[in-house]
Short mmCIF file of C-alpha atoms and ligand atoms in Angstrom, two decimals:
data_model
loop_
_atom_site.label_atom_id
_atom_site.label_comp_id
_atom_site.label_asym_id
_atom_site.label_seq_id
_atom_site.Cartn_x
_atom_site.Cartn_y
_atom_site.Cartn_z
CA UNK A 1 50.81 -0.49 -12.77
CA UNK A 2 48.07 -3.05 -13.01
CA UNK A 3 47.95 -3.59 -9.25
CA UNK A 4 47.76 0.11 -8.61
CA UNK A 5 44.90 0.42 -11.08
CA UNK A 6 42.91 -2.31 -9.30
CA UNK A 7 43.39 -0.63 -5.94
CA UNK A 8 42.16 2.60 -7.44
CA UNK A 9 39.21 0.83 -9.05
CA UNK A 10 38.32 -0.71 -5.70
CA UNK A 11 38.48 2.66 -3.99
CA UNK A 12 36.22 4.12 -6.70
CA UNK A 13 33.78 1.24 -6.30
CA UNK A 14 33.59 1.68 -2.53
CA UNK A 15 33.14 5.40 -3.00
CA UNK A 16 30.33 4.86 -5.50
CA UNK A 17 28.63 2.37 -3.17
CA UNK A 18 28.86 4.84 -0.27
CA UNK A 19 27.63 7.73 -2.38
CA UNK A 20 24.50 5.83 -3.36
CA UNK A 21 23.23 5.89 0.28
CA UNK A 22 20.75 3.02 0.14
CA UNK A 23 17.82 3.93 -2.08
CA UNK A 24 18.80 7.57 -2.52
CA UNK A 25 17.75 8.78 -5.95
CA UNK A 26 15.14 6.08 -6.54
CA UNK A 27 11.68 6.02 -8.08
CA UNK A 28 8.88 4.04 -6.51
CA UNK A 29 5.30 3.50 -7.64
CA UNK A 30 2.13 1.56 -6.93
CA UNK A 31 1.01 -1.16 -9.36
CA UNK A 32 -2.25 -3.06 -9.22
CA UNK A 33 -5.13 -0.64 -9.41
CA UNK A 34 -5.68 -0.50 -13.18
CA UNK A 35 -5.50 -3.48 -15.49
CA UNK A 36 -4.55 -1.28 -18.45
CA UNK A 37 -1.18 -0.41 -16.92
CA UNK A 38 0.38 -3.65 -18.21
CA UNK A 39 1.81 -6.67 -16.44
CA UNK A 40 4.13 -6.26 -13.48
CA UNK A 41 6.97 -7.83 -15.50
CA UNK A 42 6.51 -5.30 -18.34
CA UNK A 43 6.35 -2.41 -15.88
CA UNK A 44 9.61 -3.54 -14.26
CA UNK A 45 11.20 -3.98 -17.67
CA UNK A 46 10.37 -0.35 -18.53
CA UNK A 47 13.28 0.54 -16.28
CA UNK A 48 11.39 3.53 -14.86
CA UNK A 49 11.10 2.27 -11.29
CA UNK A 50 13.36 0.85 -8.58
CA UNK A 51 10.61 -0.12 -6.15
CA UNK A 52 7.09 -1.37 -6.96
CA UNK A 53 4.32 -1.77 -4.46
CA UNK A 54 1.57 -4.32 -5.13
CA UNK A 55 -1.63 -2.45 -4.30
CA UNK A 56 -3.44 -3.54 -2.17
CA UNK A 57 -4.01 -6.21 0.45
CA UNK A 58 -7.18 -4.38 1.43
CA UNK A 59 -8.83 -6.97 3.67
CA UNK A 60 -6.96 -8.06 6.80
CA UNK A 61 -7.15 -8.02 10.57
CA UNK A 62 -9.96 -8.56 13.04
CA UNK A 63 -9.70 -12.29 12.39
CA UNK A 64 -10.68 -11.97 8.70
CA UNK A 65 -9.14 -14.08 5.96
CA UNK A 66 -6.89 -11.51 4.26
CA UNK A 67 -7.54 -10.72 0.62
CA UNK A 68 -5.78 -8.90 -2.19
CA UNK A 69 -7.43 -6.56 -4.65
CA UNK A 70 -5.39 -6.15 -7.83
CA UNK A 71 -8.27 -4.65 -9.82
CA UNK A 72 -8.70 -6.39 -13.18
CA UNK A 73 -5.18 -7.83 -13.25
CA UNK A 74 -6.12 -11.13 -11.69
CA UNK A 75 -8.51 -12.75 -9.23
CA UNK A 76 -6.87 -14.40 -6.25
CA UNK A 77 -9.98 -16.31 -5.21
CA UNK A 78 -9.87 -18.38 -8.38
CA UNK A 79 -6.08 -18.87 -8.14
CA UNK A 80 -5.60 -16.46 -11.06
CA UNK A 81 -2.79 -14.44 -9.51
CA UNK A 82 -0.21 -17.23 -9.52
CA UNK A 83 0.99 -15.68 -12.79
CA UNK A 84 2.66 -13.10 -10.57
CA UNK A 85 5.26 -15.62 -9.35
CA UNK A 86 7.27 -15.33 -12.55
CA UNK A 87 6.58 -11.59 -12.86
CA UNK A 88 7.90 -10.92 -9.37
CA UNK A 89 10.96 -13.07 -10.05
CA UNK A 90 11.64 -11.22 -13.27
CA UNK A 91 11.43 -7.87 -11.46
CA UNK A 92 13.73 -9.07 -8.69
CA UNK A 93 16.29 -10.47 -11.11
CA UNK A 94 16.44 -6.98 -12.65
CA UNK A 95 17.25 -5.54 -9.22
CA UNK A 96 13.78 -4.14 -8.54
CA UNK A 97 12.24 -4.45 -5.08
CA UNK A 98 8.64 -5.65 -4.93
CA UNK A 99 6.68 -4.81 -1.80
CA UNK A 100 3.13 -5.71 -0.78
CA UNK A 101 1.08 -2.69 0.25
CA UNK A 102 -1.50 -3.10 3.02
CA UNK A 103 -4.52 -0.86 3.27
CA UNK A 104 -5.34 1.74 0.64
CA UNK A 105 -8.39 3.92 0.17
CA UNK A 106 -10.53 4.37 3.30
CA UNK A 107 -13.58 3.83 1.05
CA UNK A 108 -12.77 0.29 0.00
CA UNK A 109 -11.72 -2.95 1.61
CA UNK A 110 -12.03 -3.77 5.25
CA UNK A 111 -8.92 -3.62 7.34
CA UNK A 112 -7.63 -2.81 10.80
CA UNK A 113 -5.99 -4.61 13.69
CA UNK A 114 -8.09 -5.43 16.74
CA UNK A 115 -5.45 -6.58 19.24
CA UNK A 116 -1.79 -7.35 19.66
CA UNK A 117 -2.57 -11.01 19.00
CA UNK A 118 -4.46 -10.09 15.83
CA UNK A 119 -1.43 -8.09 14.65
CA UNK A 120 0.86 -11.07 15.30
CA UNK A 121 -1.51 -13.35 13.37
CA UNK A 122 -1.54 -11.00 10.39
CA UNK A 123 2.27 -10.80 10.49
CA UNK A 124 2.50 -14.59 10.49
CA UNK A 125 0.07 -14.73 7.55
CA UNK A 126 2.17 -12.22 5.60
CA UNK A 127 5.33 -14.13 6.36
CA UNK A 128 3.86 -17.50 5.32
CA UNK A 129 2.12 -16.28 2.17
CA UNK A 130 4.33 -13.54 0.75
CA UNK A 131 7.75 -13.60 2.41
CA UNK A 132 10.02 -16.30 3.76
CA UNK A 133 7.54 -18.84 5.12
CA UNK A 134 5.39 -21.24 3.19
CA UNK A 135 1.70 -21.84 2.65
CA UNK A 136 -0.22 -24.22 0.40
CA UNK A 137 -2.80 -21.52 -0.32
CA UNK A 138 -0.73 -18.43 -1.02
CA UNK A 139 -2.68 -16.04 -3.29
CA UNK A 140 0.50 -15.30 -5.25
CA UNK A 141 2.13 -18.72 -5.11
CA UNK A 142 5.71 -19.08 -3.94
CA UNK A 143 6.79 -15.45 -4.10
CA UNK A 144 9.37 -14.03 -1.72
CA UNK A 145 8.61 -10.33 -1.72
CA UNK A 146 11.02 -7.71 -0.45
CA UNK A 147 8.80 -6.07 2.10
CA UNK A 148 5.53 -4.80 3.46
CA UNK A 149 4.15 -1.29 3.00
CA UNK A 150 1.58 0.29 5.32
CA UNK A 151 -0.85 2.62 3.56
CA UNK A 152 -3.28 2.84 6.45
CA UNK A 153 -5.94 5.43 5.66
CA UNK A 154 -9.04 4.29 7.52
CA UNK A 155 -10.30 6.33 10.46
CA UNK A 156 -9.11 5.08 13.84
CA UNK A 157 -6.64 2.86 12.04
CA UNK A 158 -3.52 3.36 14.07
CA UNK A 159 -3.45 0.65 16.67
CA UNK A 160 -1.21 -2.42 16.96
CA UNK A 161 0.98 -1.78 13.90
CA UNK A 162 4.11 -1.81 16.10
CA UNK A 163 3.21 -5.42 17.04
CA UNK A 164 2.90 -6.28 13.35
CA UNK A 165 6.29 -4.72 12.59
CA UNK A 166 8.06 -6.34 15.54
CA UNK A 167 6.69 -9.76 14.64
CA UNK A 168 7.69 -9.40 10.99
CA UNK A 169 11.21 -8.30 11.91
CA UNK A 170 11.63 -11.22 14.25
CA UNK A 171 10.34 -13.72 11.64
CA UNK A 172 12.69 -12.21 9.06
CA UNK A 173 15.88 -12.73 11.08
CA UNK A 174 16.89 -15.63 8.85
CA UNK A 175 15.30 -14.41 5.61
CA UNK A 176 18.63 -14.38 3.79
CA UNK A 177 17.81 -10.99 2.29
CA UNK A 178 16.61 -7.64 3.55
CA UNK A 179 12.98 -7.24 4.57
CA UNK A 180 11.87 -3.65 4.05
CA UNK A 181 9.08 -2.19 6.14
CA UNK A 182 7.72 0.92 4.47
CA UNK A 183 4.84 3.31 5.17
CA UNK A 184 2.90 5.93 3.25
CA UNK A 185 1.73 8.69 5.63
CA UNK A 186 -0.10 11.85 4.47
CA UNK A 187 2.05 14.98 4.56
CA UNK A 188 0.37 16.78 7.52
CA UNK A 189 2.77 15.93 10.35
CA UNK A 190 2.32 13.62 12.18
CA UNK A 191 0.04 11.30 10.21
CA UNK A 192 -3.08 10.53 12.25
CA UNK A 193 -2.72 6.78 11.73
CA UNK A 194 0.97 6.15 11.17
CA UNK A 195 2.58 8.74 13.42
CA UNK A 196 5.29 9.27 14.46
CA UNK A 197 4.18 9.20 18.10
CA UNK A 198 3.73 6.74 20.94
CA UNK A 199 2.45 3.37 19.77
CA UNK A 200 2.53 4.22 16.06
CA UNK A 201 4.09 2.37 13.14
CA UNK A 202 6.53 5.16 12.31
CA UNK A 203 7.87 5.18 15.86
CA UNK A 204 8.33 1.42 15.72
CA UNK A 205 10.94 1.86 13.00
CA UNK A 206 10.25 1.92 9.27
CA UNK A 207 12.96 1.66 6.62
CA UNK A 208 11.34 3.77 3.91
CA UNK A 209 8.65 6.44 4.19
CA UNK A 210 6.62 7.51 1.14
CA UNK A 211 5.04 10.78 2.26
CA UNK A 212 1.88 11.56 0.28
CA UNK A 213 2.05 15.18 -0.84
CA UNK A 214 -1.38 15.13 -2.46
CA UNK A 215 -5.00 15.73 -1.45
CA UNK A 216 -3.54 17.71 1.48
CA UNK A 217 -2.75 21.35 2.22
CA UNK A 218 0.99 20.60 2.37
CA UNK A 219 1.01 19.43 -1.24
CA UNK A 220 2.13 21.70 -4.09
CA UNK A 221 -0.45 24.28 -5.14
CA UNK A 222 1.36 26.87 -7.19
CA UNK A 223 3.88 27.42 -4.42
CA UNK A 224 6.29 24.97 -2.86
CA UNK A 225 7.02 26.65 0.51
CA UNK A 226 4.56 24.54 2.49
CA UNK A 227 5.75 21.39 0.72
CA UNK A 228 9.40 22.06 1.54
CA UNK A 229 8.56 22.95 5.16
CA UNK A 230 6.66 19.68 5.61
CA UNK A 231 9.44 17.77 3.83
CA UNK A 232 12.02 19.19 6.24
CA UNK A 233 9.91 18.20 9.22
CA UNK A 234 9.51 14.63 7.95
CA UNK A 235 13.16 14.15 7.03
CA UNK A 236 14.44 15.61 10.34
CA UNK A 237 11.98 13.66 12.47
CA UNK A 238 12.58 10.32 10.77
CA UNK A 239 16.32 10.59 10.43
CA UNK A 240 16.88 6.83 10.37
CA UNK A 241 14.36 6.22 7.56
CA UNK A 242 14.78 7.07 3.88
CA UNK A 243 12.08 9.53 2.88
CA UNK A 244 10.43 9.78 -0.55
CA UNK A 245 8.40 12.68 -1.92
CA UNK A 246 5.06 11.12 -2.87
CA UNK A 247 3.36 12.84 -5.83
CA UNK A 248 0.42 12.26 -8.18
CA UNK A 249 1.84 11.01 -11.48
CA UNK A 250 -0.68 13.08 -13.45
CA UNK A 251 -3.24 15.83 -12.81
CA UNK A 252 -5.89 13.07 -12.88
CA UNK A 253 -4.22 10.96 -10.21
CA UNK A 254 -5.34 13.09 -7.24
CA UNK A 255 -7.57 16.05 -6.39
CA UNK A 256 -4.55 18.25 -5.65
CA UNK A 257 -0.79 18.21 -5.37
CA UNK A 258 0.27 17.65 -8.97
CA UNK A 259 3.65 19.23 -9.79
CA UNK A 260 4.60 19.71 -13.44
CA UNK A 261 7.95 18.08 -14.28
CA UNK A 262 9.75 21.38 -14.92
CA UNK A 263 8.82 22.80 -11.50
CA UNK A 264 9.75 19.55 -9.83
CA UNK A 265 13.15 19.43 -11.52
CA UNK A 266 14.11 23.11 -11.23
CA UNK A 267 12.46 24.20 -8.00
CA UNK A 268 11.63 21.29 -5.72
CA UNK A 269 14.20 18.53 -6.17
CA UNK A 270 17.19 20.83 -5.55
CA UNK A 271 15.64 21.79 -2.20
CA UNK A 272 14.63 18.36 -1.00
CA UNK A 273 17.62 16.30 -2.12
CA UNK A 274 19.80 18.14 0.42
CA UNK A 275 18.38 15.93 3.16
CA UNK A 276 20.84 13.17 4.03
CA UNK A 277 17.92 10.71 4.10
CA UNK A 278 16.43 11.80 0.75
CA UNK A 279 15.18 8.62 -0.89
CA UNK A 280 13.65 9.87 -4.12
CA UNK A 281 10.15 10.20 -5.55
CA UNK A 282 7.12 7.94 -5.13
CA UNK A 283 4.40 8.22 -7.79
CA UNK A 284 0.74 7.38 -7.43
CA UNK A 285 0.38 5.33 -9.60
CA UNK A 286 1.87 3.31 -12.48
CA UNK A 287 -1.18 3.69 -14.75
CA UNK A 288 -1.33 7.47 -14.31
CA UNK A 289 2.42 7.69 -14.84
CA UNK A 290 2.15 5.85 -18.14
CA UNK A 291 -0.64 8.18 -19.33
CA UNK A 292 1.45 11.24 -18.50
CA UNK A 293 5.00 9.97 -19.29
CA UNK A 294 6.02 11.46 -15.95
CA UNK A 295 8.72 9.21 -14.51
CA UNK A 296 10.62 9.16 -17.81
CA UNK A 297 10.87 12.95 -17.67
CA UNK A 298 11.98 13.24 -14.05
CA UNK A 299 14.09 10.09 -13.55
CA UNK A 300 17.52 11.56 -14.32
CA UNK A 301 16.89 14.50 -11.97
CA UNK A 302 15.54 12.29 -9.17
CA UNK A 303 18.75 10.25 -9.37
CA UNK A 304 20.94 13.32 -8.97
CA UNK A 305 22.05 13.74 -5.36
CA UNK A 306 23.11 16.98 -3.73
CA UNK A 307 26.90 17.01 -3.30
C1 NAG B 1 -13.20 -14.12 -8.52
O1 NAG B 1 -13.36 -15.52 -8.52
C2 NAG B 1 -14.43 -15.96 -7.66
C3 NAG B 1 -14.37 -17.48 -7.57
O2 NAG B 1 -14.25 -18.05 -8.84
C4 NAG B 1 -15.73 -15.40 -8.18
O3 NAG B 1 -16.79 -15.77 -7.35
C5 NAG B 1 -15.64 -13.88 -8.23
O4 NAG B 1 -16.80 -13.33 -8.82
C6 NAG B 1 -14.44 -13.41 -9.02
N1 NAG B 1 -14.29 -11.99 -8.87
C7 NAG B 1 -14.16 -11.19 -9.92
C8 NAG B 1 -14.01 -9.72 -9.60
O5 NAG B 1 -14.13 -11.57 -11.07
C1 NAG B 2 8.70 10.57 -22.46
O1 NAG B 2 9.74 11.37 -21.93
C2 NAG B 2 11.02 10.99 -22.37
C3 NAG B 2 12.04 11.82 -21.57
O2 NAG B 2 11.81 13.19 -21.71
C4 NAG B 2 11.13 11.20 -23.87
O3 NAG B 2 12.40 10.79 -24.33
C5 NAG B 2 10.05 10.37 -24.55
O4 NAG B 2 10.06 10.65 -25.94
C6 NAG B 2 8.68 10.69 -23.98
N1 NAG B 2 7.71 9.74 -24.52
C7 NAG B 2 6.54 10.14 -24.99
C8 NAG B 2 5.64 9.06 -25.48
O5 NAG B 2 6.20 11.31 -25.05
#
């Protein structure tokens, strides 16, 4: 009797693990652009998110010394961000993934890759300072983040990202845990910087794609047809990546694209979670989400997968 029960329990466990399909049914958000959103550790402890992006490493490439902008949270140049070592560890020990996002708004920072060699140098810098390597001057101390996100929004910002990705993947062969490469294209397909297409990041192979359905014509604006059409194109084209629906977390978070929770739950999620590579929902950003109590209202529905 007991033995039979354990076999059954094992079968159920395997079934549950298979049904989860990687990150399917997850919530992701960007932390770092408003000091009033609370510490990273507190945000992870809220339980609202599975994946947090640190936003942003907004200076890199072209031989520059890379630099992080975490708004008022901390100042890396005076060593003030070392506090994040314990915050990141606390998130990771609660099963959250913490990913460094590169790029951000085209109006701030200074980033872009100037050659294949430049891309390899940036990859090595990321590995040494934020991933599995080591550096005596890491802005965040001895963190071992779970991945790198590409939010490349500057004009003419597409080149050499495949070299960055290939170098990171080869450095991470002996990481001892998964290294996730993620990207945040705009919803018009393909994204002008990230692709997919020859020589683009998305064609080089990205694990998770956070498609930004805001500030664009394919975002929600009273109707969802154009959103669902774009979603289907993204999920079919990037069949080996998990795809997230990226939304503003409040009406104030973007110029357009906000979806009220009821419409998201009743109209949109049941259409998009049919994709076998549905990942979940990405929210821009943690601060706006807290103001609007958005993730708490949608979380249970985001987790529900189509049968
Ligand atoms: C960060 O620290 C550096 C070095 O101490 C200082 O020059 C700079 O003004 C600080 N930046 C901010 C935004 O406080
Ligand atoms: C946020 O939403 C959750 C889920 O609907 C609800 O239980 C909670 O009371 C809300 N919190 C606030 C501050 O409105």
